[in-house]
């Protein structure tokens, strides 16, 4: 109300949306106020509510918050994360073998699965299947780790360093594969942000990354590696849990583990 005043929904106009954007920017603590990403996040929260109200009350207006201009949006966009070269990836994996502890096992798992960090640090021992013809992990939601999208639920073959990491983790105590990342409260989610900070610090301190590379770069790297072996897009999506782009992509049971492993063995 401090921005629009006490008006009815059908009197909302583009000017109100623009004033809202300016207000969000001005309330930031930094010298330039809130950045474009923060403004966009607020708009994504507000706009759907207005759209729903317009539809439900059958109002003859267009949502003025749709398509509103965000100043300096292009400047505020994140720089793309850099992938690892083959040599860089091998150097990290060798360093993990040398250190040989739970945090390094997690990095090794990331390096040869392309999974999200939260998915890996939230793995339970019951999610690891080593006695199958195709050893694999089962990524599924549970109280200690929610999934980002429906496509995130999947099975990923274990190869190379990821298989080694799983074998090491199965020897630890507790239900989690990597109990170092266990939350303080049993039913609380694992703290992926804390894990990210710790693992990124180790990579940086040991000069294993260059500018633009982070723990999330393993995910970008896996996508590149799959392209290099000419894996079909659907195979790459199935391995990485990337969201399906069309309705047709969601039909059927997807690829068998053996077929996914066939491509991963080429990496």
mmCIF file of C-alpha atoms in Angstrom:
data_model
loop_
_atom_site.group_PDB
_atom_site.id
_atom_site.type_symbol
_atom_site.label_atom_id
_atom_site.label_comp_id
_atom_site.label_asym_id
_atom_site.label_seq_id
_atom_site.Cartn_x
_atom_site.Cartn_y
_atom_site.Cartn_z
ATOM 1 C CA UNK A 1 0.000 0.000 0.000
ATOM 2 C CA UNK A 2 2.922 2.323 0.553
ATOM 3 C CA UNK A 3 3.568 2.083 -3.201
ATOM 4 C CA UNK A 4 0.108 1.849 -4.757
ATOM 5 C CA UNK A 5 -2.054 3.453 -2.119
ATOM 6 C CA UNK A 6 -5.402 1.982 -1.106
ATOM 7 C CA UNK A 7 -6.754 1.052 -4.538
ATOM 8 C CA UNK A 8 -8.806 -1.807 -5.887
ATOM 9 C CA UNK A 9 -7.204 -4.478 -8.022
ATOM 10 C CA UNK A 10 -8.946 -3.369 -11.213
ATOM 11 C CA UNK A 11 -7.271 0.030 -10.880
ATOM 12 C CA UNK A 12 -3.738 -1.368 -10.961
ATOM 13 C CA UNK A 13 -1.714 0.096 -13.805
ATOM 14 C CA UNK A 14 1.785 -0.240 -15.258
ATOM 15 C CA UNK A 15 2.822 2.861 -13.327
ATOM 16 C CA UNK A 16 2.147 1.020 -10.076
ATOM 17 C CA UNK A 17 4.346 -1.870 -11.204
ATOM 18 C CA UNK A 18 7.156 0.512 -12.138
ATOM 19 C CA UNK A 19 6.875 2.268 -8.776
ATOM 20 C CA UNK A 20 6.991 -1.115 -7.042
ATOM 21 C CA UNK A 21 10.242 -1.950 -8.854
ATOM 22 C CA UNK A 22 11.779 1.377 -7.814
ATOM 23 C CA UNK A 23 10.674 0.826 -4.211
ATOM 24 C CA UNK A 24 12.273 -2.631 -4.049
ATOM 25 C CA UNK A 25 15.531 -1.242 -5.451
ATOM 26 C CA UNK A 26 15.593 1.686 -3.013
ATOM 27 C CA UNK A 27 15.135 -0.506 0.052
ATOM 28 C CA UNK A 28 18.338 -2.467 -0.465
ATOM 29 C CA UNK A 29 21.183 -2.025 1.994
ATOM 30 C CA UNK A 30 23.950 -1.629 -0.591
ATOM 31 C CA UNK A 31 25.014 1.690 -2.121
ATOM 32 C CA UNK A 32 22.983 0.942 -5.259
ATOM 33 C CA UNK A 33 20.072 -0.645 -3.427
ATOM 34 C CA UNK A 34 18.731 -4.090 -4.240
ATOM 35 C CA UNK A 35 20.049 -5.651 -7.437
ATOM 36 C CA UNK A 36 18.113 -6.882 -10.480
ATOM 37 C CA UNK A 37 18.035 -10.478 -9.226
ATOM 38 C CA UNK A 38 16.319 -9.421 -5.988
ATOM 39 C CA UNK A 39 13.787 -7.313 -7.890
ATOM 40 C CA UNK A 40 13.048 -10.213 -10.228
ATOM 41 C CA UNK A 41 12.540 -12.542 -7.274
ATOM 42 C CA UNK A 42 9.971 -10.177 -5.744
ATOM 43 C CA UNK A 43 8.161 -9.838 -9.061
ATOM 44 C CA UNK A 44 7.970 -13.621 -9.411
ATOM 45 C CA UNK A 45 6.235 -13.728 -6.028
ATOM 46 C CA UNK A 46 3.809 -10.864 -6.635
ATOM 47 C CA UNK A 47 2.840 -11.298 -10.287
ATOM 48 C CA UNK A 48 1.310 -14.826 -10.069
ATOM 49 C CA UNK A 49 -0.902 -13.714 -7.168
ATOM 50 C CA UNK A 50 -2.250 -10.819 -9.220
ATOM 51 C CA UNK A 51 -2.751 -13.044 -12.264
ATOM 52 C CA UNK A 52 -4.758 -15.518 -10.172
ATOM 53 C CA UNK A 53 -6.911 -12.753 -8.683
ATOM 54 C CA UNK A 54 -7.614 -11.274 -12.131
ATOM 55 C CA UNK A 55 -8.679 -14.681 -13.418
ATOM 56 C CA UNK A 56 -10.790 -15.666 -10.412
ATOM 57 C CA UNK A 57 -12.623 -12.336 -10.231
ATOM 58 C CA UNK A 58 -12.905 -12.135 -14.034
ATOM 59 C CA UNK A 59 -11.480 -8.630 -14.128
ATOM 60 C CA UNK A 60 -11.171 -6.946 -17.548
ATOM 61 C CA UNK A 61 -7.529 -5.965 -17.078
ATOM 62 C CA UNK A 62 -4.085 -7.276 -17.946
ATOM 63 C CA UNK A 63 -1.619 -7.946 -15.151
ATOM 64 C CA UNK A 64 0.574 -4.795 -15.192
ATOM 65 C CA UNK A 65 3.408 -6.651 -13.463
ATOM 66 C CA UNK A 66 3.968 -8.937 -16.450
ATOM 67 C CA UNK A 67 6.900 -7.800 -18.558
ATOM 68 C CA UNK A 68 7.745 -4.844 -16.335
ATOM 69 C CA UNK A 69 11.222 -3.461 -16.992
ATOM 70 C CA UNK A 70 13.952 -4.160 -14.426
ATOM 71 C CA UNK A 71 16.754 -1.561 -14.620
ATOM 72 C CA UNK A 72 20.242 -2.956 -15.325
ATOM 73 C CA UNK A 73 18.916 -6.503 -15.506
ATOM 74 C CA UNK A 74 21.583 -7.598 -17.984
ATOM 75 C CA UNK A 75 24.318 -6.217 -15.714
ATOM 76 C CA UNK A 76 22.963 -8.142 -12.756
ATOM 77 C CA UNK A 77 22.867 -11.503 -14.464
ATOM 78 C CA UNK A 78 25.307 -14.087 -13.212
ATOM 79 C CA UNK A 79 28.340 -14.845 -15.255
ATOM 80 C CA UNK A 80 28.090 -18.383 -16.622
ATOM 81 C CA UNK A 81 30.008 -20.927 -14.585
ATOM 82 C CA UNK A 82 32.987 -22.398 -16.370
ATOM 83 C CA UNK A 83 33.292 -26.134 -16.944
ATOM 84 C CA UNK A 84 36.393 -28.127 -16.047
ATOM 85 C CA UNK A 85 38.761 -29.338 -18.720
ATOM 86 C CA UNK A 86 39.658 -33.025 -18.710
ATOM 87 C CA UNK A 87 43.031 -32.225 -17.118
ATOM 88 C CA UNK A 88 41.415 -30.041 -14.442
ATOM 89 C CA UNK A 89 38.850 -32.709 -13.649
ATOM 90 C CA UNK A 90 41.517 -35.402 -13.305
ATOM 91 C CA UNK A 91 43.615 -33.162 -11.047
ATOM 92 C CA UNK A 92 40.659 -32.652 -8.713
ATOM 93 C CA UNK A 93 39.854 -36.349 -8.663
ATOM 94 C CA UNK A 94 43.465 -37.234 -7.864
ATOM 95 C CA UNK A 95 43.484 -34.689 -5.039
ATOM 96 C CA UNK A 96 40.318 -36.271 -3.645
ATOM 97 C CA UNK A 97 41.951 -39.707 -3.692
ATOM 98 C CA UNK A 98 44.949 -38.273 -1.897
ATOM 99 C CA UNK A 99 42.920 -36.599 0.861
ATOM 100 C CA UNK A 100 40.494 -39.534 1.054
ATOM 101 C CA UNK A 101 37.849 -38.254 3.476
ATOM 102 C CA UNK A 102 34.103 -37.706 3.381
ATOM 103 C CA UNK A 103 34.200 -34.226 1.885
ATOM 104 C CA UNK A 104 36.485 -35.398 -0.878
ATOM 105 C CA UNK A 105 34.264 -38.427 -1.481
ATOM 106 C CA UNK A 106 31.365 -36.027 -2.006
ATOM 107 C CA UNK A 107 33.396 -34.063 -4.556
ATOM 108 C CA UNK A 108 34.368 -37.296 -6.304
ATOM 109 C CA UNK A 109 30.706 -38.302 -6.432
ATOM 110 C CA UNK A 110 29.812 -34.944 -7.967
ATOM 111 C CA UNK A 111 32.600 -35.208 -10.514
ATOM 112 C CA UNK A 112 31.364 -38.413 -12.147
ATOM 113 C CA UNK A 113 27.588 -38.115 -11.718
ATOM 114 C CA UNK A 114 26.843 -34.468 -12.528
ATOM 115 C CA UNK A 115 24.339 -34.497 -9.669
ATOM 116 C CA UNK A 116 23.409 -31.404 -7.694
ATOM 117 C CA UNK A 117 25.324 -30.828 -4.470
ATOM 118 C CA UNK A 118 22.198 -31.144 -2.314
ATOM 119 C CA UNK A 119 21.404 -34.454 -4.003
ATOM 120 C CA UNK A 120 24.844 -35.847 -3.176
ATOM 121 C CA UNK A 121 25.237 -34.636 0.412
ATOM 122 C CA UNK A 122 21.709 -35.876 1.105
ATOM 123 C CA UNK A 123 22.354 -39.425 -0.110
ATOM 124 C CA UNK A 124 21.458 -42.195 2.318
ATOM 125 C CA UNK A 125 23.111 -45.589 2.296
ATOM 126 C CA UNK A 126 19.741 -47.013 1.265
ATOM 127 C CA UNK A 127 19.984 -44.877 -1.884
ATOM 128 C CA UNK A 128 23.148 -46.683 -2.976
ATOM 129 C CA UNK A 129 22.843 -49.949 -4.914
ATOM 130 C CA UNK A 130 26.221 -51.628 -5.381
ATOM 131 C CA UNK A 131 25.101 -55.232 -5.886
ATOM 132 C CA UNK A 132 23.170 -54.519 -9.092
ATOM 133 C CA UNK A 133 24.583 -55.394 -12.538
ATOM 134 C CA UNK A 134 24.723 -51.598 -12.936
ATOM 135 C CA UNK A 135 25.810 -50.041 -9.623
ATOM 136 C CA UNK A 136 23.855 -46.829 -9.146
ATOM 137 C CA UNK A 137 22.423 -44.251 -6.800
ATOM 138 C CA UNK A 138 18.722 -43.532 -6.387
ATOM 139 C CA UNK A 139 18.016 -39.822 -6.098
ATOM 140 C CA UNK A 140 14.658 -39.320 -4.433
ATOM 141 C CA UNK A 141 13.095 -36.897 -2.002
ATOM 142 C CA UNK A 142 13.110 -37.508 1.744
ATOM 143 C CA UNK A 143 12.897 -35.363 4.918
ATOM 144 C CA UNK A 144 16.596 -34.502 4.795
ATOM 145 C CA UNK A 145 16.607 -33.560 1.118
ATOM 146 C CA UNK A 146 13.872 -32.226 -1.109
ATOM 147 C CA UNK A 147 14.119 -32.510 -4.865
ATOM 148 C CA UNK A 148 14.355 -29.413 -7.046
ATOM 149 C CA UNK A 149 11.999 -30.627 -9.798
ATOM 150 C CA UNK A 150 9.966 -33.777 -10.570
ATOM 151 C CA UNK A 151 12.640 -34.682 -13.150
ATOM 152 C CA UNK A 152 15.213 -34.733 -10.348
ATOM 153 C CA UNK A 153 13.927 -38.132 -9.197
ATOM 154 C CA UNK A 154 16.105 -40.634 -11.020
ATOM 155 C CA UNK A 155 18.710 -43.394 -10.949
ATOM 156 C CA UNK A 156 22.275 -42.560 -11.934
ATOM 157 C CA UNK A 157 24.897 -45.205 -12.801
ATOM 158 C CA UNK A 158 28.054 -45.131 -10.707
ATOM 159 C CA UNK A 159 31.266 -45.018 -12.702
ATOM 160 C CA UNK A 160 34.868 -44.113 -12.010
ATOM 161 C CA UNK A 161 35.381 -41.829 -9.036
ATOM 162 C CA UNK A 162 31.695 -41.809 -8.148
ATOM 163 C CA UNK A 163 31.748 -45.581 -7.674
ATOM 164 C CA UNK A 164 34.869 -45.282 -5.528
ATOM 165 C CA UNK A 165 33.216 -42.557 -3.427
ATOM 166 C CA UNK A 166 30.107 -44.672 -2.887
ATOM 167 C CA UNK A 167 32.176 -47.667 -1.805
ATOM 168 C CA UNK A 168 34.053 -45.508 0.695
ATOM 169 C CA UNK A 169 30.898 -43.893 2.039
ATOM 170 C CA UNK A 170 29.204 -47.224 2.657
ATOM 171 C CA UNK A 171 31.845 -47.947 5.293
ATOM 172 C CA UNK A 172 30.888 -44.964 7.482
ATOM 173 C CA UNK A 173 28.573 -45.027 10.486
ATOM 174 C CA UNK A 174 24.991 -43.796 10.308
ATOM 175 C CA UNK A 175 22.294 -43.694 7.659
ATOM 176 C CA UNK A 176 23.756 -40.973 5.454
ATOM 177 C CA UNK A 177 26.396 -41.898 2.902
ATOM 178 C CA UNK A 178 28.466 -38.892 3.942
ATOM 179 C CA UNK A 179 27.530 -38.269 7.612
ATOM 180 C CA UNK A 180 29.826 -35.239 7.854
ATOM 181 C CA UNK A 181 26.981 -33.356 6.182
ATOM 182 C CA UNK A 182 24.274 -34.648 8.526
ATOM 183 C CA UNK A 183 21.956 -31.922 9.896
ATOM 184 C CA UNK A 184 21.869 -31.279 13.621
ATOM 185 C CA UNK A 185 18.226 -32.303 13.826
ATOM 186 C CA UNK A 186 17.406 -35.761 12.404
ATOM 187 C CA UNK A 187 14.473 -34.607 10.260
ATOM 188 C CA UNK A 188 16.026 -31.315 9.146
ATOM 189 C CA UNK A 189 17.337 -30.935 5.587
ATOM 190 C CA UNK A 190 21.051 -31.151 4.926
ATOM 191 C CA UNK A 191 22.681 -27.735 4.691
ATOM 192 C CA UNK A 192 23.792 -27.649 1.077
ATOM 193 C CA UNK A 193 24.846 -23.999 1.359
ATOM 194 C CA UNK A 194 27.271 -24.803 4.169
ATOM 195 C CA UNK A 195 28.600 -27.801 2.262
ATOM 196 C CA UNK A 196 29.059 -25.660 -0.837
ATOM 197 C CA UNK A 197 31.060 -23.059 1.075
ATOM 198 C CA UNK A 198 33.345 -25.687 2.631
ATOM 199 C CA UNK A 199 33.975 -27.605 -0.582
ATOM 200 C CA UNK A 200 34.473 -24.483 -2.675
ATOM 201 C CA UNK A 201 36.981 -23.198 -0.123
ATOM 202 C CA UNK A 202 39.019 -26.393 -0.340
ATOM 203 C CA UNK A 203 39.053 -26.295 -4.124
ATOM 204 C CA UNK A 204 40.122 -22.658 -4.094
ATOM 205 C CA UNK A 205 42.727 -23.032 -1.329
ATOM 206 C CA UNK A 206 44.330 -25.892 -3.226
ATOM 207 C CA UNK A 207 44.315 -23.945 -6.499
ATOM 208 C CA UNK A 208 42.147 -26.574 -8.168
ATOM 209 C CA UNK A 209 39.754 -24.033 -9.701
ATOM 210 C CA UNK A 210 40.114 -20.908 -11.796
ATOM 211 C CA UNK A 211 37.817 -17.904 -12.093
ATOM 212 C CA UNK A 212 34.238 -18.890 -12.826
ATOM 213 C CA UNK A 213 34.619 -22.458 -11.575
ATOM 214 C CA UNK A 214 32.761 -23.663 -8.483
ATOM 215 C CA UNK A 215 31.456 -26.897 -7.054
ATOM 216 C CA UNK A 216 28.469 -26.493 -9.404
ATOM 217 C CA UNK A 217 30.825 -26.596 -12.392
ATOM 218 C CA UNK A 218 30.883 -30.395 -12.140
ATOM 219 C CA UNK A 219 27.280 -30.329 -13.317
ATOM 220 C CA UNK A 220 28.118 -28.151 -16.310
ATOM 221 C CA UNK A 221 31.114 -30.362 -17.026
ATOM 222 C CA UNK A 222 28.994 -33.515 -17.069
ATOM 223 C CA UNK A 223 26.694 -31.953 -19.629
ATOM 224 C CA UNK A 224 29.703 -31.083 -21.796
ATOM 225 C CA UNK A 225 31.200 -34.556 -21.413
ATOM 226 C CA UNK A 226 27.937 -36.158 -22.497
ATOM 227 C CA UNK A 227 27.812 -33.897 -25.544
ATOM 228 C CA UNK A 228 31.346 -34.900 -26.459
ATOM 229 C CA UNK A 229 30.379 -38.584 -26.576
ATOM 230 C CA UNK A 230 27.260 -37.660 -28.580
ATOM 231 C CA UNK A 231 24.812 -38.812 -25.939
ATOM 232 C CA UNK A 232 21.231 -37.951 -26.964
ATOM 233 C CA UNK A 233 19.733 -35.005 -25.121
ATOM 234 C CA UNK A 234 17.203 -37.311 -23.465
ATOM 235 C CA UNK A 235 20.053 -39.426 -22.067
ATOM 236 C CA UNK A 236 21.812 -36.354 -20.698
ATOM 237 C CA UNK A 237 18.561 -35.111 -19.152
ATOM 238 C CA UNK A 238 17.974 -38.503 -17.538
ATOM 239 C CA UNK A 239 21.458 -38.595 -16.015
ATOM 240 C CA UNK A 240 21.472 -35.015 -14.764
ATOM 241 C CA UNK A 241 17.826 -34.743 -13.784
ATOM 242 C CA UNK A 242 17.325 -31.748 -16.037
ATOM 243 C CA UNK A 243 13.722 -30.681 -16.540
ATOM 244 C CA UNK A 244 11.962 -32.110 -19.573
ATOM 245 C CA UNK A 245 11.329 -29.573 -22.326
ATOM 246 C CA UNK A 246 8.139 -31.060 -23.777
ATOM 247 C CA UNK A 247 5.138 -33.114 -22.728
ATOM 248 C CA UNK A 248 6.323 -35.975 -24.928
ATOM 249 C CA UNK A 249 9.573 -36.190 -22.988
ATOM 250 C CA UNK A 250 7.571 -37.301 -19.969
ATOM 251 C CA UNK A 251 5.950 -40.297 -21.649
ATOM 252 C CA UNK A 252 7.254 -43.812 -21.039
ATOM 253 C CA UNK A 253 9.627 -45.132 -18.418
ATOM 254 C CA UNK A 254 12.742 -43.503 -19.821
ATOM 255 C CA UNK A 255 16.113 -45.117 -20.458
ATOM 256 C CA UNK A 256 17.288 -48.288 -18.738
ATOM 257 C CA UNK A 257 20.301 -47.980 -16.458
ATOM 258 C CA UNK A 258 22.388 -50.138 -18.762
ATOM 259 C CA UNK A 259 21.840 -47.701 -21.629
ATOM 260 C CA UNK A 260 22.754 -44.709 -19.441
ATOM 261 C CA UNK A 261 25.893 -46.511 -18.295
ATOM 262 C CA UNK A 262 26.800 -47.276 -21.895
ATOM 263 C CA UNK A 263 27.182 -43.563 -22.560
ATOM 264 C CA UNK A 264 28.768 -42.775 -19.196
ATOM 265 C CA UNK A 265 31.429 -45.428 -19.789
ATOM 266 C CA UNK A 266 32.534 -43.411 -22.826
ATOM 267 C CA UNK A 267 33.289 -40.312 -20.751
#
